[in-house]
Protein backbone atom coordinates (compact mmCIF):
# COMPACT_ATOMS: atom_id res chain seq x y z
CA UNK A 1 0.00 0.00 0.00
CA UNK A 2 1.48 3.37 -0.99
CA UNK A 3 1.68 6.22 1.53
CA UNK A 4 -1.42 8.34 2.07
CA UNK A 5 -1.55 11.55 0.10
CA UNK A 6 -4.09 14.30 -0.48
CA UNK A 7 -6.26 14.04 -3.58
CA UNK A 8 -7.40 16.47 -6.21
CA UNK A 9 -10.80 15.41 -7.55
CA UNK A 10 -11.67 16.87 -10.92
CA UNK A 11 -14.97 16.83 -12.72
CA UNK A 12 -14.40 16.26 -16.44
CA UNK A 13 -16.86 18.19 -18.62
CA UNK A 14 -16.55 21.90 -17.88
CA UNK A 15 -13.32 21.47 -15.91
CA UNK A 16 -10.85 19.40 -17.95
CA UNK A 17 -12.59 19.87 -21.28
CA UNK A 18 -15.04 22.52 -22.42
CA UNK A 19 -18.57 21.27 -21.74
CA UNK A 20 -20.14 20.89 -25.15
CA UNK A 21 -22.78 18.39 -23.92
CA UNK A 22 -22.18 14.66 -24.14
CA UNK A 23 -18.61 14.84 -25.41
CA UNK A 24 -17.48 11.37 -26.49
CA UNK A 25 -14.95 11.91 -29.26
CA UNK A 26 -11.61 13.65 -29.52
CA UNK A 27 -13.10 15.88 -32.24
CA UNK A 28 -15.51 17.25 -29.65
CA UNK A 29 -12.89 17.45 -26.92
CA UNK A 30 -11.40 20.87 -26.27
CA UNK A 31 -8.96 21.12 -23.35
CA UNK A 32 -9.72 23.84 -20.82
CA UNK A 33 -6.83 26.29 -20.51
CA UNK A 34 -4.46 25.19 -17.79
CA UNK A 35 -6.01 21.73 -17.33
CA UNK A 36 -2.96 19.73 -18.35
CA UNK A 37 -0.71 22.03 -16.31
CA UNK A 38 -2.86 21.56 -13.18
CA UNK A 39 -2.74 17.79 -13.42
CA UNK A 40 1.02 17.85 -13.93
CA UNK A 41 1.47 20.24 -11.03
CA UNK A 42 -0.50 18.08 -8.60
CA UNK A 43 1.34 15.00 -9.83
CA UNK A 44 4.60 16.79 -9.05
CA UNK A 45 3.31 17.83 -5.62
CA UNK A 46 2.71 14.15 -4.85
CA UNK A 47 -1.07 14.35 -4.79
CA UNK A 48 -3.46 11.78 -6.23
CA UNK A 49 -5.41 13.11 -9.17
CA UNK A 50 -8.81 11.54 -9.76
CA UNK A 51 -11.50 12.34 -12.28
CA UNK A 52 -15.11 11.82 -11.20
CA UNK A 53 -17.50 12.19 -14.11
CA UNK A 54 -21.22 11.59 -14.66
CA UNK A 55 -21.63 10.01 -18.09
CA UNK A 56 -25.37 9.60 -18.45
CA UNK A 57 -24.90 9.78 -22.23
CA UNK A 58 -24.11 6.08 -21.96
CA UNK A 59 -27.48 5.27 -20.33
CA UNK A 60 -29.18 7.60 -22.81
CA UNK A 61 -27.66 5.71 -25.75
CA UNK A 62 -25.73 8.70 -27.10
CA UNK A 63 -22.42 6.82 -26.99
CA UNK A 64 -21.08 3.57 -25.62
CA UNK A 65 -18.88 2.90 -22.65
CA UNK A 66 -16.25 1.68 -25.15
CA UNK A 67 -16.32 5.02 -26.98
CA UNK A 68 -15.91 6.85 -23.66
CA UNK A 69 -13.02 4.56 -22.73
CA UNK A 70 -11.32 5.23 -26.08
CA UNK A 71 -11.63 8.96 -25.39
CA UNK A 72 -10.18 8.53 -21.91
CA UNK A 73 -7.29 6.49 -23.30
CA UNK A 74 -6.58 9.29 -25.76
CA UNK A 75 -6.85 11.91 -22.97
CA UNK A 76 -4.38 9.93 -20.89
CA UNK A 77 -1.95 9.71 -23.81
CA UNK A 78 -2.19 13.46 -24.39
CA UNK A 79 -1.49 14.07 -20.71
CA UNK A 80 1.35 11.57 -20.76
CA UNK A 81 3.00 13.54 -23.55
CA UNK A 82 3.26 16.48 -21.13
CA UNK A 83 4.46 14.32 -18.23
CA UNK A 84 1.06 14.36 -16.49
CA UNK A 85 -1.19 11.51 -15.45
CA UNK A 86 -4.57 10.86 -13.86
CA UNK A 87 -4.40 8.16 -11.20
CA UNK A 88 -7.90 6.88 -11.98
CA UNK A 89 -10.94 8.04 -13.89
CA UNK A 90 -14.24 7.16 -12.22
CA UNK A 91 -17.34 7.46 -14.35
CA UNK A 92 -21.03 6.88 -13.72
CA UNK A 93 -22.83 5.54 -16.82
CA UNK A 94 -26.20 5.22 -15.07
CA UNK A 95 -29.32 7.33 -15.26
CA UNK A 96 -32.93 6.66 -14.31
CA UNK A 97 -34.16 8.07 -17.62
CA UNK A 98 -31.89 5.96 -19.78
CA UNK A 99 -32.83 3.88 -22.79
CA UNK A 100 -30.14 1.22 -22.46
CA UNK A 101 -31.61 -1.22 -19.94
CA UNK A 102 -28.44 -2.22 -18.15
CA UNK A 103 -27.58 1.41 -17.43
CA UNK A 104 -31.09 2.57 -16.61
CA UNK A 105 -31.18 2.96 -12.88
CA UNK A 106 -30.29 5.32 -10.11
CA UNK A 107 -26.75 5.05 -8.78
CA UNK A 108 -24.92 6.08 -5.67
CA UNK A 109 -22.10 7.00 -8.06
CA UNK A 110 -24.10 9.66 -9.86
CA UNK A 111 -23.27 13.10 -8.52
CA UNK A 112 -24.66 14.79 -6.39
CA UNK A 113 -24.25 11.44 -4.66
CA UNK A 114 -20.71 10.78 -3.44
CA UNK A 115 -20.12 7.18 -4.57
CA UNK A 116 -17.24 7.87 -6.97
CA UNK A 117 -15.31 9.95 -4.46
CA UNK A 118 -15.88 7.41 -1.73
CA UNK A 119 -14.68 4.61 -4.00
CA UNK A 120 -11.52 6.57 -4.82
CA UNK A 121 -10.85 7.04 -1.12
CA UNK A 122 -11.36 3.31 -0.62
CA UNK A 123 -9.18 2.31 -3.57
CA UNK A 124 -6.32 4.65 -2.64
CA UNK A 125 -4.93 5.91 0.70
CA UNK A 126 -6.16 9.50 0.72
CA UNK A 127 -5.60 12.24 3.27
CA UNK A 128 -9.17 13.44 3.17
CA UNK A 129 -8.76 16.64 5.20
CA UNK A 130 -6.33 18.11 2.64
CA UNK A 131 -8.24 16.90 -0.42
CA UNK A 132 -10.62 18.92 -2.53
CA UNK A 133 -12.73 18.83 -5.66
CA UNK A 134 -13.05 21.24 -8.56
CA UNK A 135 -16.36 21.09 -10.41
CA UNK A 136 -18.49 23.36 -12.55
CA UNK A 137 -21.92 22.43 -11.18
CA UNK A 138 -23.63 22.43 -7.81
CA UNK A 139 -24.01 18.64 -8.11
CA UNK A 140 -20.21 18.34 -8.06
CA UNK A 141 -19.96 20.42 -4.89
CA UNK A 142 -22.80 18.46 -3.29
CA UNK A 143 -21.01 15.18 -4.04
CA UNK A 144 -17.81 16.52 -2.50
CA UNK A 145 -19.63 17.72 0.59
CA UNK A 146 -21.37 14.36 1.00
CA UNK A 147 -17.97 12.65 0.73
CA UNK A 148 -16.50 14.99 3.33
CA UNK A 149 -14.13 16.95 1.10
CA UNK A 150 -14.24 20.59 0.10
CA UNK A 151 -15.51 21.63 -3.28
CA UNK A 152 -14.69 24.65 -5.42
CA UNK A 153 -16.91 25.92 -8.22
CA UNK A 154 -15.01 26.62 -11.43
CA UNK A 155 -16.87 28.94 -13.76
CA UNK A 156 -14.36 29.18 -16.59
CA UNK A 157 -11.04 30.82 -17.34
CA UNK A 158 -7.66 29.31 -16.57
CA UNK A 159 -7.84 26.17 -14.47
CA UNK A 160 -4.25 26.49 -13.27
CA UNK A 161 -4.88 29.93 -11.79
CA UNK A 162 -8.11 28.67 -10.24
CA UNK A 163 -6.39 25.65 -8.68
CA UNK A 164 -3.70 27.92 -7.22
CA UNK A 165 -6.40 29.98 -5.58
CA UNK A 166 -8.17 26.87 -4.27
CA UNK A 167 -4.90 25.50 -2.88
CA UNK A 168 -4.23 28.77 -1.09
CA UNK A 169 -7.77 28.73 0.29
CA UNK A 170 -7.10 25.21 1.57
CA UNK A 171 -4.10 26.65 3.41
CA UNK A 172 -1.65 24.66 1.31
CA UNK A 173 0.28 27.65 0.02
CA UNK A 174 2.75 27.26 -2.83
MG1 LIG B 1 -19.16 19.32 -15.36
CSV table of N, CA and C in Angstrom, one decimal, residues 3 19-20 23 25 32 41 46-47 54 74 85 102 115-116 120 130 133 136 147 152-153 159 171:
chain,number,residue,atom,x,y,z
A,3,UNK,N,1.9,5.3,0.4
A,3,UNK,CA,1.7,6.2,1.5
A,3,UNK,C,0.5,7.1,1.2
A,19,UNK,N,-17.3,22.0,-21.8
A,19,UNK,CA,-18.6,21.3,-21.7
A,19,UNK,C,-19.4,21.6,-23.0
A,20,UNK,N,-19.4,20.7,-23.9
A,20,UNK,CA,-20.1,20.9,-25.1
A,20,UNK,C,-21.3,19.9,-25.2
A,23,UNK,N,-19.8,15.0,-24.6
A,23,UNK,CA,-18.6,14.8,-25.4
A,23,UNK,C,-18.2,13.4,-25.3
A,25,UNK,N,-16.0,12.1,-28.2
A,25,UNK,CA,-14.9,11.9,-29.3
A,25,UNK,C,-13.9,13.0,-29.1
A,32,UNK,N,-9.6,22.6,-21.5
A,32,UNK,CA,-9.7,23.8,-20.8
A,32,UNK,C,-8.3,24.4,-20.6
A,41,UNK,N,1.0,19.6,-12.3
A,41,UNK,CA,1.5,20.2,-11.0
A,41,UNK,C,1.1,19.4,-9.8
A,46,UNK,N,2.9,15.4,-5.5
A,46,UNK,CA,2.7,14.2,-4.8
A,46,UNK,C,1.3,13.9,-4.4
A,47,UNK,N,0.3,14.6,-5.1
A,47,UNK,CA,-1.1,14.3,-4.8
A,47,UNK,C,-1.6,13.3,-5.7
A,54,UNK,N,-19.9,12.2,-14.3
A,54,UNK,CA,-21.2,11.6,-14.7
A,54,UNK,C,-21.2,11.4,-16.2
A,74,UNK,N,-7.2,8.2,-25.0
A,74,UNK,CA,-6.6,9.3,-25.8
A,74,UNK,C,-6.2,10.5,-24.9
A,85,UNK,N,-0.3,12.7,-15.4
A,85,UNK,CA,-1.2,11.5,-15.5
A,85,UNK,C,-2.3,11.7,-14.5
A,102,UNK,N,-29.4,-1.9,-19.2
A,102,UNK,CA,-28.4,-2.2,-18.2
A,102,UNK,C,-27.9,-1.0,-17.5
A,115,UNK,N,-20.7,8.5,-4.4
A,115,UNK,CA,-20.1,7.2,-4.6
A,115,UNK,C,-18.7,7.1,-5.2
A,116,UNK,N,-18.5,7.9,-6.3
A,116,UNK,CA,-17.2,7.9,-7.0
A,116,UNK,C,-16.1,8.4,-6.1
A,120,UNK,N,-12.9,6.2,-4.7
A,120,UNK,CA,-11.5,6.6,-4.8
A,120,UNK,C,-10.8,6.5,-3.5
A,130,UNK,N,-7.1,17.2,3.5
A,130,UNK,CA,-6.3,18.1,2.6
A,130,UNK,C,-6.8,18.0,1.2
A,133,UNK,N,-12.2,19.1,-4.3
A,133,UNK,CA,-12.7,18.8,-5.7
A,133,UNK,C,-12.9,20.2,-6.4
A,136,UNK,N,-17.8,22.2,-11.9
A,136,UNK,CA,-18.5,23.4,-12.5
A,136,UNK,C,-20.0,23.4,-12.3
A,147,UNK,N,-19.1,13.5,0.5
A,147,UNK,CA,-18.0,12.7,0.7
A,147,UNK,C,-17.0,13.2,1.8
A,152,UNK,N,-14.8,23.3,-4.9
A,152,UNK,CA,-14.7,24.6,-5.4
A,152,UNK,C,-15.4,24.7,-6.8
A,153,UNK,N,-16.2,25.8,-7.0
A,153,UNK,CA,-16.9,25.9,-8.2
A,153,UNK,C,-16.1,26.7,-9.3
A,159,UNK,N,-7.7,27.1,-15.6
A,159,UNK,CA,-7.8,26.2,-14.5
A,159,UNK,C,-6.6,26.2,-13.5
A,171,UNK,N,-5.2,26.5,2.5
A,171,UNK,CA,-4.1,26.6,3.4
A,171,UNK,C,-2.9,25.9,3.0
